[in-house]
XYZ file of C-alpha atoms in Angstrom:
416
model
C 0.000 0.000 0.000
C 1.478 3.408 -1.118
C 0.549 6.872 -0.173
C -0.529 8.960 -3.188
C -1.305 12.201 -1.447
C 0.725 14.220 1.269
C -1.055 17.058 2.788
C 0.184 19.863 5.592
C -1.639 21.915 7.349
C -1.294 24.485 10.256
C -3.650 24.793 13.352
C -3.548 24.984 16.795
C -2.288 22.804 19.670
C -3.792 22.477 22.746
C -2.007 24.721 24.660
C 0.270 28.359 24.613
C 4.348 28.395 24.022
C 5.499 30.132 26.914
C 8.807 31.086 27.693
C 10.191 29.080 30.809
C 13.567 31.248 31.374
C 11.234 34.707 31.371
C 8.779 33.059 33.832
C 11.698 31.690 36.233
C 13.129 35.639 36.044
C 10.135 36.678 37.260
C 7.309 37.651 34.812
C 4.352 38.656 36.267
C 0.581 38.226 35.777
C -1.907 40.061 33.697
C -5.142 37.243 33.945
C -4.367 34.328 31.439
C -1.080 36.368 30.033
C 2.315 37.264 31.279
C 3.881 40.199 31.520
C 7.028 41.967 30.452
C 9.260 40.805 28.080
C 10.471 37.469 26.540
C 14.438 36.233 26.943
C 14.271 32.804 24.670
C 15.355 33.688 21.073
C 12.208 32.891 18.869
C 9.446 34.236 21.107
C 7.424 37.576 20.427
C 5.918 37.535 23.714
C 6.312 35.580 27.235
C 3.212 33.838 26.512
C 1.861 32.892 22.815
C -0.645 30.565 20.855
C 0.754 27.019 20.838
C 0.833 25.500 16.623
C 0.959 22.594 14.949
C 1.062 21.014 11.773
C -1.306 18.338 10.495
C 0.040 15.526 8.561
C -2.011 14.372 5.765
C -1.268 11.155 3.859
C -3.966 9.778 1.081
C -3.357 6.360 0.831
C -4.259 4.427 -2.525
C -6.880 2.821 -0.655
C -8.740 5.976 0.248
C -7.856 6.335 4.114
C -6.439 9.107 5.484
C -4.049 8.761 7.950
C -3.105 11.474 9.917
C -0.346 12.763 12.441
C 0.279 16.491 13.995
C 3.634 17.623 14.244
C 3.796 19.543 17.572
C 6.252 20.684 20.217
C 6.338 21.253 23.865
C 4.783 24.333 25.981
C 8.565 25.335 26.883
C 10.305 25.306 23.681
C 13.875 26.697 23.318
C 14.378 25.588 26.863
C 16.658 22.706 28.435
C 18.783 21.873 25.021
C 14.778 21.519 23.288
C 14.465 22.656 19.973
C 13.248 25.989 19.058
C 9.646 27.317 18.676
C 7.491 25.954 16.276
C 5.428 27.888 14.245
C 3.327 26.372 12.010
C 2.941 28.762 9.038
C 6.845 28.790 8.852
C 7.002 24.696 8.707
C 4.364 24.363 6.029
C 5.927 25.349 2.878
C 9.051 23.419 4.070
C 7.263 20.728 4.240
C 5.873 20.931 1.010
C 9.211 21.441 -0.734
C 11.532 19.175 1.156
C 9.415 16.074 2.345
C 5.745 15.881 0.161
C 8.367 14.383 -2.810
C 9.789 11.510 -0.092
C 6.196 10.923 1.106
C 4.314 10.344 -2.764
C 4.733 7.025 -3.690
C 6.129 5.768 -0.354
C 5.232 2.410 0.462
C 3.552 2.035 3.966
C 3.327 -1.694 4.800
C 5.788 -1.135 7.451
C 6.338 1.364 9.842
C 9.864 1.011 11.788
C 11.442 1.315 8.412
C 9.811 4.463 7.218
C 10.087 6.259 10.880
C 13.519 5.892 10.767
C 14.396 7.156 7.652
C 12.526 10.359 8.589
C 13.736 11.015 11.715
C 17.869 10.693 10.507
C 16.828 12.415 7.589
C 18.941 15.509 7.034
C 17.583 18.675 4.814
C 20.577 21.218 4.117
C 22.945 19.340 6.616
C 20.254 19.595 9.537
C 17.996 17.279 11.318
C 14.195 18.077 10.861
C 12.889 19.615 13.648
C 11.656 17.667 16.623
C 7.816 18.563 15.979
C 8.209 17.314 12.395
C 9.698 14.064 13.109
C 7.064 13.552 16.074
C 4.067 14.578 13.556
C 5.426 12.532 10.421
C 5.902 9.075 12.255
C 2.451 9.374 13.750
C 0.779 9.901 10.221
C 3.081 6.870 8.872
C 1.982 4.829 12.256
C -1.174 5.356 11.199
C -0.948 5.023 7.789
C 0.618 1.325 8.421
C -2.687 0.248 10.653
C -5.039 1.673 7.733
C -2.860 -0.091 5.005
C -2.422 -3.650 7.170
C -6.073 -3.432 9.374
C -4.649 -3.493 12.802
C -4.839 -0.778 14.899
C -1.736 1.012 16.118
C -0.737 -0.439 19.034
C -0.875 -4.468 16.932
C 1.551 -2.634 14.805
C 4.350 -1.622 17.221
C 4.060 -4.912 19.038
C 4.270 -6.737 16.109
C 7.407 -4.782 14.613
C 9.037 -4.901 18.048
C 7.930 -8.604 19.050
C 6.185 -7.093 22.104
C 3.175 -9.434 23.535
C 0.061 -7.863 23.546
C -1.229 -6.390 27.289
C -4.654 -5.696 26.663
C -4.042 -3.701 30.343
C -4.478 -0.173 31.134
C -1.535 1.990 32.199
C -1.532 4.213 34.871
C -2.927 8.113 34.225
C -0.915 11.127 35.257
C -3.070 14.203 35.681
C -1.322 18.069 35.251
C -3.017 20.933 36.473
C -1.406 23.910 35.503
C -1.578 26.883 37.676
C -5.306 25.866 38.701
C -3.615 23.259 41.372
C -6.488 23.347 43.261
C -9.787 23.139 41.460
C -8.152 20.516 38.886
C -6.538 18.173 42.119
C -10.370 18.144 42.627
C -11.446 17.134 39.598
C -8.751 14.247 39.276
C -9.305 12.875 43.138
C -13.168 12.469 41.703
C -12.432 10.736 38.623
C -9.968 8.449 40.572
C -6.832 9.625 38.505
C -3.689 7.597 39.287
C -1.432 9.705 39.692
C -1.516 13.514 40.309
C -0.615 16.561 40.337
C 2.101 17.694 38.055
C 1.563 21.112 40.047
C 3.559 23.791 37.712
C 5.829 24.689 40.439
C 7.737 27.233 38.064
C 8.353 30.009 40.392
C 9.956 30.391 43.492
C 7.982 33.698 44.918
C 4.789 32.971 44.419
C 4.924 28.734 44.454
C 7.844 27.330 46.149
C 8.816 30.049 48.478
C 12.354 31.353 49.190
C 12.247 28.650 51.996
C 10.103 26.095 50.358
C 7.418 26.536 52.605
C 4.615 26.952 49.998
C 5.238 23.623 48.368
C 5.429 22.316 52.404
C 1.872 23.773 52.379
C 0.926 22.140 48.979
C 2.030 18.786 49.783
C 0.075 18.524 52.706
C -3.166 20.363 50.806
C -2.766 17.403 48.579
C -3.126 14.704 51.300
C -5.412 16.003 53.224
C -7.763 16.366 50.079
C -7.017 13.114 49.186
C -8.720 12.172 52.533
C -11.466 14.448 52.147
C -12.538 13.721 48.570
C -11.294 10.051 48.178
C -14.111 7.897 46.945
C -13.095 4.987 49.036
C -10.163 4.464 51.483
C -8.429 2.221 48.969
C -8.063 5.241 46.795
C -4.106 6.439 47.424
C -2.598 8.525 44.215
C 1.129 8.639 43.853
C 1.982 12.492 44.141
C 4.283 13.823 41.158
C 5.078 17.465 41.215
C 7.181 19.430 38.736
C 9.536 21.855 40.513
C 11.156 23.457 37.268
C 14.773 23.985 38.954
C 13.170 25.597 41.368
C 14.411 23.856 44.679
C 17.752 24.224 43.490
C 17.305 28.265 43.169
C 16.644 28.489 46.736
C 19.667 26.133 47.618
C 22.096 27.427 45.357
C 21.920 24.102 43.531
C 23.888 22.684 46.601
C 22.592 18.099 46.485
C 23.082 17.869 49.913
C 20.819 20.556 51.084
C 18.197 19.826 48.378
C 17.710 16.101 49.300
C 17.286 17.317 53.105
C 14.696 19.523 51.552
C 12.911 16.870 49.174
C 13.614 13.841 52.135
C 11.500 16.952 54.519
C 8.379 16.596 51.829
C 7.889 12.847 53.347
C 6.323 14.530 56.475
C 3.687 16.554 54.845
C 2.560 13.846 52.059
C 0.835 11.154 54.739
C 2.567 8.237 53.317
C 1.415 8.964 49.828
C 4.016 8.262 47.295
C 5.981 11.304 46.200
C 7.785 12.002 43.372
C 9.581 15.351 42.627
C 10.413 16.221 39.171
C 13.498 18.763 38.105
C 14.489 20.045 41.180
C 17.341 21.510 39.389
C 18.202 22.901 36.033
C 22.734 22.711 36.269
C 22.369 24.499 32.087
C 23.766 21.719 30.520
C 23.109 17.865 30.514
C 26.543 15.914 32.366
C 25.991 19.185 35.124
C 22.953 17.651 35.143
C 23.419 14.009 35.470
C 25.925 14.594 38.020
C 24.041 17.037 40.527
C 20.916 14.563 40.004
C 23.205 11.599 40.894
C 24.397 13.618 44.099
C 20.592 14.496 45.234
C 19.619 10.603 44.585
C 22.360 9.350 46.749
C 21.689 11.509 49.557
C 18.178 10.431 49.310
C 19.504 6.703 49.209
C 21.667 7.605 52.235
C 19.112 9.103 54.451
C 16.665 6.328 53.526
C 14.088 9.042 51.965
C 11.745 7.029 49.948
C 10.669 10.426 48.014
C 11.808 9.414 43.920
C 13.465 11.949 41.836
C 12.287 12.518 38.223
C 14.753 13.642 35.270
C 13.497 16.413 32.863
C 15.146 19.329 31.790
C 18.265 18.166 29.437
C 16.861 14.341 29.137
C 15.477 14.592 26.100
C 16.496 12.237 23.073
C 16.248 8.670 23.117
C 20.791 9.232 23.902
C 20.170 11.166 26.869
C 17.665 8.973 28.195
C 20.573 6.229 27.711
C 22.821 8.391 29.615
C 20.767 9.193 32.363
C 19.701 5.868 33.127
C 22.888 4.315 32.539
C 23.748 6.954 35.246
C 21.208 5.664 37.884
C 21.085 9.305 39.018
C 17.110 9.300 39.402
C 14.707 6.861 40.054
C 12.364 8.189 37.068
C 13.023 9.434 33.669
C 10.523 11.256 31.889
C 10.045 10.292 28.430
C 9.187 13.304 26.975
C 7.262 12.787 23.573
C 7.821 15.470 21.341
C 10.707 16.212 22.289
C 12.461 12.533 21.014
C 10.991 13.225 17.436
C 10.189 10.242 15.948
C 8.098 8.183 17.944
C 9.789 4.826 17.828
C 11.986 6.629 19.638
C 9.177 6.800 22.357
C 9.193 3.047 22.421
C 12.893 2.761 22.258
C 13.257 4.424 25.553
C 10.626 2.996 27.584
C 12.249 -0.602 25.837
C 15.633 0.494 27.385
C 14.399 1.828 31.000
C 12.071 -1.681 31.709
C 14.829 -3.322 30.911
C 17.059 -1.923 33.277
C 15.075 -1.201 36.032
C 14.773 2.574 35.565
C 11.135 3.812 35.815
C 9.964 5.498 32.584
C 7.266 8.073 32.615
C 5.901 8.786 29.189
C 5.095 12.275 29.218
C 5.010 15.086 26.679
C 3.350 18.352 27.408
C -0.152 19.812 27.309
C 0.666 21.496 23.706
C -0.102 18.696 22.289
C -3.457 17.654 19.966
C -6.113 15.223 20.247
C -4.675 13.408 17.634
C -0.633 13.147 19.299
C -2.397 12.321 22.385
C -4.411 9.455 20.893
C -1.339 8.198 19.292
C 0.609 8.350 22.629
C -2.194 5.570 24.142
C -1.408 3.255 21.305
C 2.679 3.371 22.680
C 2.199 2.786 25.712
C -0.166 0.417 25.550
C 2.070 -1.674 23.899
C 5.612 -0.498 25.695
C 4.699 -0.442 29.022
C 5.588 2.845 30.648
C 4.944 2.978 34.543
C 2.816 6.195 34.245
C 1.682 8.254 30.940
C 0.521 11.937 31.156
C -2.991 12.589 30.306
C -2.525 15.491 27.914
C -3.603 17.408 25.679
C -4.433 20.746 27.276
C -3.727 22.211 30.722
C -7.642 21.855 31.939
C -7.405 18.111 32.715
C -10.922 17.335 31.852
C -10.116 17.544 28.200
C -6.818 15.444 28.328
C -8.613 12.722 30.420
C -11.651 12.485 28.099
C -8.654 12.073 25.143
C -6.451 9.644 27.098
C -8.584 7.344 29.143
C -11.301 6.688 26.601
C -9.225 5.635 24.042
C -6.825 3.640 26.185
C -9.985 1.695 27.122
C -11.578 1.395 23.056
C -7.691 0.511 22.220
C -7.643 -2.168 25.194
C -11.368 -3.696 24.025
C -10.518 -4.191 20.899
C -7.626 -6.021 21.744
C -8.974 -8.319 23.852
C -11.789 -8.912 21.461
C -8.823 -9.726 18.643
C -7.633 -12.146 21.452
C -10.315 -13.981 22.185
C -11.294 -14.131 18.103
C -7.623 -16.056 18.029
């Protein structure tokens, strides 16, 4: 089955681009915007629409199969790629990658993912968001051709046995970390809340005492609003670098800090996510390792998340051939192609690193729906529901197509 038709077209992702190093210097608030002026090369304002690209391909069947190419909410920042604006993309696309797509043959999909996302254009990689958007559209394009659905395809090209098993939901709530942890405690979310601890005045505090304060919110809501007593989320909270701002980035004195969360989060599972940001990736690795082996030492069972400067398929390598954190986050757009998703939650199961799939809420329906079919079939610990920073949306997304993806396995199964 060939493709016969390539297609691009720009929209809108879920979410806004905002600019991470402006917000961390202290931009302030003016209702849904920020204030003052951006820092990250590429942005015309702190705050700004999030874009995508849809992926079109016509195959000689008649399906469409479809993928958007879309990047993360804090492009430009932690070695990430820079923003991407749809409009600019488009007519690249058209010029540089319609001619490899006509007359492609999509019976496979490893193959054809691959070749995209080492392809160089003018002695440069494509840009994460392309890669991510073009191997979802051939993913696709592979089920239509072969009738399976997506996540039959990636088990079969990696040999994977089918789990017809949910995986456990990860809710983010943006800055509404109150009102959303609601809304996720009711609907029995897994995991929650991702928090958006991006700012040390108004979230951490200069002594950490607001996330002190939010940590205990969290349980003690848990205990008001759980459904039944069984009901005990695992607490994951992104810090940004923050904690290391307020400790001068010192490992010693921010594992005494993170170990100190233990007491607020009534034996809840905690995880903290970037507690620093060192501006480069072995700085990184080796401040992590520090924080993790004072947390080892003191017998803290709080978990440590990598983020900022893990974000290929290699660094996830390097950072769990490290050991220094107990979690990597696997960050979706970020890898490009999305074998590259599988690749990585492949190489953490095997070696006993826990792999959160993740992304960001500037995603689409459409990336999000492909994201279920991955981890269905890889195995992540966690995955992020996503898109959109609202939760409701990203749940409805996430969880009802991990279920329809899961039913129609097991129906396949028992039809064997």
């Amino acid at each position: 089955m060939k493709i016969v038709r390539a297609l691009f077209v720009a929209g809108y992702s879920s979410f806004y681009f905002d600019d991470q190093q402006a917000i961390k210097n202290g931009a302030g608030h003016d209702g849904f915007n920020y204030t003052g002026a951006p820092v990250t090369p590429g942005f015309r304002a702190v705050r700004q629409a999030g874009e995508c690209v849809s992926v079109l391909l016509q195959l000689e069947n008649g399906a469409m199969a479809v993928g958007d190419c879309a990047a993360v909410q804090y492009s430009g920042a932690g070695g990430r790629d820079p923003l991407f604006l749809g409009e600019q993309f488009v007519p690249f696309l058209e010029q540089h990658i319609k001619p490899l797509l006509e007359g492609r043959d999509v019976s496979t999909f490893l193959g054809n993912a691959r070749y995209f996302d080492n392809l160089q254009v003018e002695g440069k990689r494509l840009h994460t968001a392309i890669r991510y958007g073009l191997t979802q559209a051939l993913l696709d394009a592979t089920a239509l051709a072969t009738n399976r659905i997506k996540a039959e395809v990636i088990c079969d090209e990696y040999k994977l046995p089918v789990v017809a098993e949910p995986i456990p939901l990860f809710g983010q709530s943006g800055d509404d970390r109150y009102m959303a942890v609601d809304k996720m405690i009711i609907k029995g979310v897994d995991v929650l809340p991702h928090g958006l601890i991006n700012n040390v005045e108004e979230k951490l505090g200069f002594k950490g005492e607001k996330l002190q304060a939010y940590v205990k919110w969290l349980a003690d809501r848990v205990k008001q609003l759980a459904p039944d007593a069984s009901y005990r989320p695992a607490l994951h909270i992104d810090v940004y670098g923050t904690i290391g701002l307020i400790f001068d980035n010192d490992p010693v004195r921010v594992a005494q800090y993170i170990a100190g969360l233990e007491d607020f989060a009534d034996g809840l599972e905690l995880y903290i996510e970037g507690p620093v940001d060192m501006g480069e990736k072995q700085a990184q690795i080796a401040c992590l390792g520090k924080i993790t082996a004072e947390l080892t030492r003191m017998g803290s069972p709080v978990k440590i998340v990598a983020d900022e400067w893990c974000n290929t398929y290699e660094d996830i390598v390097d950072f769990t051939d490290a050991k220094c954190c107990h979690m990597v986050q696997i960050k979706t757009p970020d890898l490009g192609g999305i074998h590259n998703i599988v690749d990585s939650v492949l190489y953490c199961n095997q070696r006993g690193m826990e792999a959160y799939q993740g992304g960001t809420c500037n995603e689409t329906d459409v990336s999000a729906r492909t994201c279920v079919h991955l981890a269905v079939a890889a195995r992540p610990m966690r995955m992020l529901i996503k898109p959109g920073m609202g939760f409701d949306e990203g749940l409805n997304i996430v969880y009802n197509e991990m279920h329809r993806t899961i039913a129609q396995l097991k129906a396949k199964g028992s039809a064997k």
